JSON list of C-alpha atoms in Angstrom, two decimals:
[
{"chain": "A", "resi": 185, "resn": "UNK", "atom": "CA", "xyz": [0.00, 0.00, 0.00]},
{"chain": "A", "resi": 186, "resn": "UNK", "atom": "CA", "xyz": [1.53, 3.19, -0.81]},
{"chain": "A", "resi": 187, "resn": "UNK", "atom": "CA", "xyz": [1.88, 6.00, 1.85]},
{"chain": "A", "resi": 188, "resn": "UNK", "atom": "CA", "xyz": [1.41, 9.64, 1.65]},
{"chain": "A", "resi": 189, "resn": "UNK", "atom": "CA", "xyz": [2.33, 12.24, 4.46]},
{"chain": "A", "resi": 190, "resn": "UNK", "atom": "CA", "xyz": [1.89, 16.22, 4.60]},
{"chain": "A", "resi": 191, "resn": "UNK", "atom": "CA", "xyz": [3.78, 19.16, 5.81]},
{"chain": "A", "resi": 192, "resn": "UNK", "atom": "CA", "xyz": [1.29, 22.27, 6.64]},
{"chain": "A", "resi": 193, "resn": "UNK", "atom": "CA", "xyz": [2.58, 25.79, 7.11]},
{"chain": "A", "resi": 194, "resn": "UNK", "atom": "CA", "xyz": [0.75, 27.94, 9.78]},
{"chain": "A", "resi": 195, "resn": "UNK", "atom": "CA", "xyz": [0.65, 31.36, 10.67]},
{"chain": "A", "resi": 196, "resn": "UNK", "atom": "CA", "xyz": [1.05, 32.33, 13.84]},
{"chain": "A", "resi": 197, "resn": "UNK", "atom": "CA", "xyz": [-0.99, 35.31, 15.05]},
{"chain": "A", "resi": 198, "resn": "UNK", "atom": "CA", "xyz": [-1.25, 37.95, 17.76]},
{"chain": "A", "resi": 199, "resn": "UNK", "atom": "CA", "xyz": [-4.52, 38.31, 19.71]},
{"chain": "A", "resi": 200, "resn": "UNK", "atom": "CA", "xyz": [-5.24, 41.04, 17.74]},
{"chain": "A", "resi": 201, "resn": "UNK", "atom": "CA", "xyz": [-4.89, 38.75, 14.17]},
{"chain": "A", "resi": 202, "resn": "UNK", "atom": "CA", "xyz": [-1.16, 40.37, 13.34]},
{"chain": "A", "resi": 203, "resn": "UNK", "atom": "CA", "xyz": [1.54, 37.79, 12.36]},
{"chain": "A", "resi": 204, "resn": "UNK", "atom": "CA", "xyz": [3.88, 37.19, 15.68]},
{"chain": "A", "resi": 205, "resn": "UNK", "atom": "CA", "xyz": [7.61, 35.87, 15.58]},
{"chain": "A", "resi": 206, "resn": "UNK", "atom": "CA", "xyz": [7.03, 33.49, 18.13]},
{"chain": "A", "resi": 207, "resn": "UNK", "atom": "CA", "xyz": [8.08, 30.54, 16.36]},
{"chain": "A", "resi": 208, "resn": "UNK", "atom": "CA", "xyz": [11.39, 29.58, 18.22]},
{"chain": "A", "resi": 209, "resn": "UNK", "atom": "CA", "xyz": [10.22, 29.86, 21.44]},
{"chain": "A", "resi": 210, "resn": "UNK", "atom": "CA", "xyz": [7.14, 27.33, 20.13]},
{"chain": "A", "resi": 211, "resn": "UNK", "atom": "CA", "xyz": [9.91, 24.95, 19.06]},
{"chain": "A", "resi": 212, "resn": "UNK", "atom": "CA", "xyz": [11.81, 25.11, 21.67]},
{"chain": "A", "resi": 213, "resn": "UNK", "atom": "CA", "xyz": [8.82, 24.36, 24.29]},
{"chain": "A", "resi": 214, "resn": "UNK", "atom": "CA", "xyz": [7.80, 21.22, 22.11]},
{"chain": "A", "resi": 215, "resn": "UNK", "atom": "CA", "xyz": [11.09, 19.57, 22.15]},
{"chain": "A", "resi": 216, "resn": "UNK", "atom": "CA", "xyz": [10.74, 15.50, 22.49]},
{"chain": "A", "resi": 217, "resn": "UNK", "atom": "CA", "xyz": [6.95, 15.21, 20.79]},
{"chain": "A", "resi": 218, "resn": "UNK", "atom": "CA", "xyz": [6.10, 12.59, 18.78]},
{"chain": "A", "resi": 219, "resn": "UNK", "atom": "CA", "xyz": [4.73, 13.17, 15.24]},
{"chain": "A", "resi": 220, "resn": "UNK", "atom": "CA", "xyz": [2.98, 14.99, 14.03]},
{"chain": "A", "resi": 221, "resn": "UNK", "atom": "CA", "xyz": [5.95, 17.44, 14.78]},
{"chain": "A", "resi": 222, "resn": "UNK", "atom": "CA", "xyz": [6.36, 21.22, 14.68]},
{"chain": "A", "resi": 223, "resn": "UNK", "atom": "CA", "xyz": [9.34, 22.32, 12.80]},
{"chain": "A", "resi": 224, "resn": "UNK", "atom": "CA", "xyz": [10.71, 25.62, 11.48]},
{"chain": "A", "resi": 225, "resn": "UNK", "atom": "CA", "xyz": [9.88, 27.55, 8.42]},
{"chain": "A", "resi": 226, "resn": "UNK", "atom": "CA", "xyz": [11.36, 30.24, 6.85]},
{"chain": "A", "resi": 227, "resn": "UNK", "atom": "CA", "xyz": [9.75, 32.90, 8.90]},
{"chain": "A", "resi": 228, "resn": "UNK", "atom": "CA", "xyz": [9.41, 32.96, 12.86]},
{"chain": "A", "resi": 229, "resn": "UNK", "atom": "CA", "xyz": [6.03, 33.65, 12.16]},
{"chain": "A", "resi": 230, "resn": "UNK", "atom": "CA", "xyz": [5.86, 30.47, 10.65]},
{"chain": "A", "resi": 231, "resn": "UNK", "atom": "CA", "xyz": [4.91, 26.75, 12.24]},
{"chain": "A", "resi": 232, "resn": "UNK", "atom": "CA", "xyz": [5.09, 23.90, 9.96]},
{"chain": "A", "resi": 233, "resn": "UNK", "atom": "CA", "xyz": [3.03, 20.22, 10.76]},
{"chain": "A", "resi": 234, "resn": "UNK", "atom": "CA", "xyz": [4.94, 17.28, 9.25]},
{"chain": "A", "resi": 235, "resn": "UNK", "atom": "CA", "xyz": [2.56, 14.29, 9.76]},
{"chain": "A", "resi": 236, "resn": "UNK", "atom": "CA", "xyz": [4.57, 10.88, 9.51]},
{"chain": "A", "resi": 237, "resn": "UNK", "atom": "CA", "xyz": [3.88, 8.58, 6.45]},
{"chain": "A", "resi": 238, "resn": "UNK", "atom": "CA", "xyz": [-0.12, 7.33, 6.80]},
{"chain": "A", "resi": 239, "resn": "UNK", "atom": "CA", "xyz": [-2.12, 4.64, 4.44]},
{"chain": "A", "resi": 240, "resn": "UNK", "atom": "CA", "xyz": [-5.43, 6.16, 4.36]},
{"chain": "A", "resi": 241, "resn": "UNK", "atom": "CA", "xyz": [-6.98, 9.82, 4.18]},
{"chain": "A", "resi": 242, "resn": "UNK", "atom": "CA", "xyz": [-8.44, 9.02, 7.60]},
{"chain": "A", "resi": 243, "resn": "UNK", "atom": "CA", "xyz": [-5.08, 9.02, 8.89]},
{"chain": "A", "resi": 244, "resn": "UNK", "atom": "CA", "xyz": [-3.78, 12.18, 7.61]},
{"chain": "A", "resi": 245, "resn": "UNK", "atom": "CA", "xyz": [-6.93, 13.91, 8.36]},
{"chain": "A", "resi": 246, "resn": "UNK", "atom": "CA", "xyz": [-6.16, 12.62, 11.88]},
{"chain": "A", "resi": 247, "resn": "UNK", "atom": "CA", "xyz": [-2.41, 13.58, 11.97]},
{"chain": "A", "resi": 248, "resn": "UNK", "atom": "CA", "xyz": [-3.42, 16.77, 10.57]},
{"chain": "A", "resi": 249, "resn": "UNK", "atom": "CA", "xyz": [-5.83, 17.91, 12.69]},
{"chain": "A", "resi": 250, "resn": "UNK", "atom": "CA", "xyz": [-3.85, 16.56, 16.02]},
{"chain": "A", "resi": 251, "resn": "UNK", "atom": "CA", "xyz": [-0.68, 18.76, 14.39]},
{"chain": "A", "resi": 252, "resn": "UNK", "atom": "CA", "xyz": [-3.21, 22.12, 14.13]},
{"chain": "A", "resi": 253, "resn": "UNK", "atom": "CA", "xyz": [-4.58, 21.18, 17.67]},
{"chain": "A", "resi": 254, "resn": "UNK", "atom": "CA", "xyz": [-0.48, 21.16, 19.05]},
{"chain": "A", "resi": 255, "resn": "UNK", "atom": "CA", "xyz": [0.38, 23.91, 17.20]},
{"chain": "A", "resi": 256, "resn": "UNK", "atom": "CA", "xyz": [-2.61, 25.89, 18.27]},
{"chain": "A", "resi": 257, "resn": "UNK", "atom": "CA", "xyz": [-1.55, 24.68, 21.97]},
{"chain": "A", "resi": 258, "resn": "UNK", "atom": "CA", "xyz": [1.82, 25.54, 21.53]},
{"chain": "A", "resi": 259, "resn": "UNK", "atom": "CA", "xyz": [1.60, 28.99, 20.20]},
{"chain": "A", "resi": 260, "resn": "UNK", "atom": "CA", "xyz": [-1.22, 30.07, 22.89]},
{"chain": "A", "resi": 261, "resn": "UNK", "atom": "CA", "xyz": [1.82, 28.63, 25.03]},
{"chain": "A", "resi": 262, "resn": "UNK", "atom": "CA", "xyz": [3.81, 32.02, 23.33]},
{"chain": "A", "resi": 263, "resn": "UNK", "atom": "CA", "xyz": [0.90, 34.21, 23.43]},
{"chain": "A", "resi": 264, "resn": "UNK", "atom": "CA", "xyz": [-0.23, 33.83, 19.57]},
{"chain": "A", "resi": 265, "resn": "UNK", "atom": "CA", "xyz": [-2.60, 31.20, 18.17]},
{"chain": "A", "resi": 266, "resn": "UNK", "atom": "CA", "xyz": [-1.79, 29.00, 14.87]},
{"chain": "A", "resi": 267, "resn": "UNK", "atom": "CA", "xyz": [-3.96, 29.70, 12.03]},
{"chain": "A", "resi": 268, "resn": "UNK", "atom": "CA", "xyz": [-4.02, 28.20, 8.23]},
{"chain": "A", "resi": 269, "resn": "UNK", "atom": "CA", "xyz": [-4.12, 31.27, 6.37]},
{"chain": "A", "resi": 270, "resn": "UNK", "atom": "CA", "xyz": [-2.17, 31.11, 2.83]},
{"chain": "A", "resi": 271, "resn": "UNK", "atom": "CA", "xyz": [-0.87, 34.71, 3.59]},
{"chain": "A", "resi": 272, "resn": "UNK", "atom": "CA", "xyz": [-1.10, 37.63, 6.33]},
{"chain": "A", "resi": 273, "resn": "UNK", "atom": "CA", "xyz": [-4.47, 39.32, 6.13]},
{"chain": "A", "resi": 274, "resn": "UNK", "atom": "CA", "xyz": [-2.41, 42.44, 7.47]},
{"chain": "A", "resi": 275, "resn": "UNK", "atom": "CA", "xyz": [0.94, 44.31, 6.05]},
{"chain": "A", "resi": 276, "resn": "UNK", "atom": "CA", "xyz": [3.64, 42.88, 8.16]},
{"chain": "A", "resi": 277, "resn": "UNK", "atom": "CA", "xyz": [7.60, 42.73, 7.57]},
{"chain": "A", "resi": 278, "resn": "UNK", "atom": "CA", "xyz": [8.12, 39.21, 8.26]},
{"chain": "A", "resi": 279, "resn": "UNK", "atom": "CA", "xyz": [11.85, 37.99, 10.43]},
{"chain": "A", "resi": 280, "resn": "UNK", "atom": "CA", "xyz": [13.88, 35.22, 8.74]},
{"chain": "A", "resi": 281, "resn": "UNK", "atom": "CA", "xyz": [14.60, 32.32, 10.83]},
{"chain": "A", "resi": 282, "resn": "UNK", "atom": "CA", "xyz": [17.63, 31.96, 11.71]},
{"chain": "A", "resi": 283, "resn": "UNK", "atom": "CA", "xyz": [19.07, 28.24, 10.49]},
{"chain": "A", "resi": 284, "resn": "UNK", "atom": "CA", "xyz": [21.76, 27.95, 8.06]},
{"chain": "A", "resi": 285, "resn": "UNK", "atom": "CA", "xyz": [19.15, 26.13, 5.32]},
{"chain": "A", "resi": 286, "resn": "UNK", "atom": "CA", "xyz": [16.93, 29.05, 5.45]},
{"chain": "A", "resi": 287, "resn": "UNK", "atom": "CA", "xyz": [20.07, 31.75, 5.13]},
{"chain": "A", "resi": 288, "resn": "UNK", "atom": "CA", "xyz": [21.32, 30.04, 2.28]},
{"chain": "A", "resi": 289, "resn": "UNK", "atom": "CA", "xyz": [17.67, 30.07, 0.62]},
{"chain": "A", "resi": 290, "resn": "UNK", "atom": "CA", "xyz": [18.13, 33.90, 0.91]},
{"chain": "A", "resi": 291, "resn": "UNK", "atom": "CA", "xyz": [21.12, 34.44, -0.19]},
{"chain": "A", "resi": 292, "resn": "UNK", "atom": "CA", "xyz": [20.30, 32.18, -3.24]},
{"chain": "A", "resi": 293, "resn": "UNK", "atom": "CA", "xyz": [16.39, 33.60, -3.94]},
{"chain": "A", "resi": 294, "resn": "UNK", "atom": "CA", "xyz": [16.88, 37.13, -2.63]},
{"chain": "A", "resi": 295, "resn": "UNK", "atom": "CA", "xyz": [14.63, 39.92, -1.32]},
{"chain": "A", "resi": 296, "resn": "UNK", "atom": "CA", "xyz": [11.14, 38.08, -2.17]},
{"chain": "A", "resi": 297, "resn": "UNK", "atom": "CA", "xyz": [12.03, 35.09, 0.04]},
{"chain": "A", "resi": 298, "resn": "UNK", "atom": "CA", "xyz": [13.09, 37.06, 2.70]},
{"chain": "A", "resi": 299, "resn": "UNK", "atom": "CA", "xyz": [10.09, 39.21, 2.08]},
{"chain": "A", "resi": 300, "resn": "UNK", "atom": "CA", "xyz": [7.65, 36.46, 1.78]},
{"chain": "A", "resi": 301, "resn": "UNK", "atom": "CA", "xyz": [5.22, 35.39, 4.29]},
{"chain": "A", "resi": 302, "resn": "UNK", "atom": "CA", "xyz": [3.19, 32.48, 2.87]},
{"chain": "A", "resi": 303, "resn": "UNK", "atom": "CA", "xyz": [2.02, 29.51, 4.07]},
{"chain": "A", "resi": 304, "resn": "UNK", "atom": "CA", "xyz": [1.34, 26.06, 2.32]},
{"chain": "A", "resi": 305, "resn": "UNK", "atom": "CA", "xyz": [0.76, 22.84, 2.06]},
{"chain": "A", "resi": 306, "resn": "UNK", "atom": "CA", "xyz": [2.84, 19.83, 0.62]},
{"chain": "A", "resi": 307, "resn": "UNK", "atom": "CA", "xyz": [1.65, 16.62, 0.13]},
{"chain": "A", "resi": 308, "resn": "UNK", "atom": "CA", "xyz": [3.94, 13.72, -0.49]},
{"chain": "A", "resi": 309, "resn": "UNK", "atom": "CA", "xyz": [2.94, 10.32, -1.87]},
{"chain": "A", "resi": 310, "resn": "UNK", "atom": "CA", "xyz": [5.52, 7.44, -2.11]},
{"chain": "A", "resi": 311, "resn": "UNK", "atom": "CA", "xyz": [6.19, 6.19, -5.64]},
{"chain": "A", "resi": 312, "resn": "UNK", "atom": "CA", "xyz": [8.14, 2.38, -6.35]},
{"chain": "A", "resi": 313, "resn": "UNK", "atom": "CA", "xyz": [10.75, 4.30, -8.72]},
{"chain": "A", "resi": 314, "resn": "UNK", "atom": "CA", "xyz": [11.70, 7.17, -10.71]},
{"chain": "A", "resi": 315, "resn": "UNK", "atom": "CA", "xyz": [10.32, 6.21, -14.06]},
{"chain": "A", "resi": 316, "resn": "UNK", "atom": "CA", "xyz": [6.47, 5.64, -11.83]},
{"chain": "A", "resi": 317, "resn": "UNK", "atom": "CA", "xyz": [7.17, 9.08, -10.69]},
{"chain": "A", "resi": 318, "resn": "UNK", "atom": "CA", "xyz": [7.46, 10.83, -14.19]},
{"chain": "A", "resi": 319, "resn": "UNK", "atom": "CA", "xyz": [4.32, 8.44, -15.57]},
{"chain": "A", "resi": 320, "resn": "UNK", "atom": "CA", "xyz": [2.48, 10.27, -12.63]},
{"chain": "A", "resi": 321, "resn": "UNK", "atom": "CA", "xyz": [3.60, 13.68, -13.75]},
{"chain": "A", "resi": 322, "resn": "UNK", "atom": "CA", "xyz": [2.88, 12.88, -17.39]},
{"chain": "A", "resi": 323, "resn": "UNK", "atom": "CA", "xyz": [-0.54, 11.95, -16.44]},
{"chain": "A", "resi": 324, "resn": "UNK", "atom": "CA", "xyz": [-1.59, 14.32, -14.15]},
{"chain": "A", "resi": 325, "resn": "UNK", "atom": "CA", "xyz": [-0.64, 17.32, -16.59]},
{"chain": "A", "resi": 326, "resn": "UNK", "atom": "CA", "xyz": [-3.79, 17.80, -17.56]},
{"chain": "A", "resi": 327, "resn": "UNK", "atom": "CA", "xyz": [-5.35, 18.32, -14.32]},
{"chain": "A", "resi": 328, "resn": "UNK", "atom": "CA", "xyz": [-2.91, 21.25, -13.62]},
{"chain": "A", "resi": 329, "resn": "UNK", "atom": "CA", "xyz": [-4.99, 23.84, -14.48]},
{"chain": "A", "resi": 330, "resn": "UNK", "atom": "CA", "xyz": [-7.37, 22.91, -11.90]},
{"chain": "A", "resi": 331, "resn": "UNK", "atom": "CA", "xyz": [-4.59, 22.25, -9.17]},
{"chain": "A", "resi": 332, "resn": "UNK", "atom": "CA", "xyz": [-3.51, 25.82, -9.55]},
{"chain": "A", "resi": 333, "resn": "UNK", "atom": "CA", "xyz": [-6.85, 27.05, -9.52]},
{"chain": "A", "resi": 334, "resn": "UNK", "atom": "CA", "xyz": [-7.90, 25.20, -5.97]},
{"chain": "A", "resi": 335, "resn": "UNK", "atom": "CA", "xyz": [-3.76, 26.54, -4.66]},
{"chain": "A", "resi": 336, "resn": "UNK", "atom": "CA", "xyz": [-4.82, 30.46, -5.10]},
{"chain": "A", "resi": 337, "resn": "UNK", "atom": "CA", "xyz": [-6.74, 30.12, -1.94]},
{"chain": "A", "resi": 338, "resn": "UNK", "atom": "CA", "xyz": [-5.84, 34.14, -0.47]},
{"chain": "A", "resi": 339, "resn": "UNK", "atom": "CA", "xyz": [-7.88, 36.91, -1.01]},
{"chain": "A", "resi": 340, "resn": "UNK", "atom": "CA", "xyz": [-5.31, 39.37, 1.52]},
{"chain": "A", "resi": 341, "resn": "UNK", "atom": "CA", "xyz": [-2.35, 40.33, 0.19]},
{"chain": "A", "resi": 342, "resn": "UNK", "atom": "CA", "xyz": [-0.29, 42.88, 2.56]},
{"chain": "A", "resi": 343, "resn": "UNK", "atom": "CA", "xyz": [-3.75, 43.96, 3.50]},
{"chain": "A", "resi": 344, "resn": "UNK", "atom": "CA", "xyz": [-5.06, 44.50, 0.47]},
{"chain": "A", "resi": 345, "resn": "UNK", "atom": "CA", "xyz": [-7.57, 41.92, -1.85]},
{"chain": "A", "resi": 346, "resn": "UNK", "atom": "CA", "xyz": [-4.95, 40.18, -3.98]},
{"chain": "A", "resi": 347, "resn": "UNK", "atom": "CA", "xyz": [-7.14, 39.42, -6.90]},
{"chain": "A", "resi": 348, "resn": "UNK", "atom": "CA", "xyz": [-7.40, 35.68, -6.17]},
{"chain": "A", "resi": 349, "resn": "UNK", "atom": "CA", "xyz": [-10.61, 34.50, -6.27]}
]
């Protein structure tokens, strides 16, 4: 049976629904979890959920929801809360974590990564080999359209409607 996990980007917020850079203290308070884990993004106000491989969409529904409920718990732990929002509702100059992966990301994608404060969600689904994995791109190509339709989920840009519907 194949398995297929998911990392989710959250924002964390104020009380008063501004992005707060309370993300290392958050990961520093959940230190010796089990999954699903917190980890660091590129921004400190940033919380990613990394389920661990599951075998049915009951399971990741399950892993994901336990990994909003922690993060939720974690960040009220700061003084913020967790929220899935694809981008800040507000105008906010975001801090870059500070990790040697994420510096190097800078220095290599420049003032828009560092700039950027937008939140996601990967899904990963095992494949047997490399040539399976291209067959799956070649036949999902025609439903990309429709994937990047259902990814422009934010209407807030820097506080402003962004155009996306």
């Amino acid at each position: 049976m194949r398995t297929l996990g998911v990392e989710e980007e959250l924002l964390l917020v104020d009380e008063s629904g501004r992005p707060a850079a309370v993300a290392p203290e958050i990961l520093e308070w959940q230190s010796g979890w089990e999954r699903p884990v917190l980890e660091q993004e590129l921004q400190q106000e940033m919380l990613e959920i990394v389920t661990p491989p599951c075998e049915t969409i009951d399971e990741i529904a399950d892993a994901i929801a336990r990994g909003r409920i922690r993060a939720d718990i974690a960040a009220r732990g700061a003084g913020a809360r967790a929220a899935a929002f694809a981008s800040s509702p507000v105008p906010v100059t975001p801090h870059v974590s500070p990790a040697t992966r994420i510096e190097t990301i800078v220095e290599e994608y420049g003032r828009p990564v560092s700039q950027a404060l937008v939140c996601g969600m990967h899904v990963h689904v095992a494949i047997d080999s490399p040539e399976e994995g291209v067959a799956v791109l070649d036949r999902i190509r025609a439903w990309l359209p429709t994937l990047l339709a259902l990814s422009s989920n934010s209407p807030f840009w820097r506080g402003a409607d962004s155009g996306h519907p």
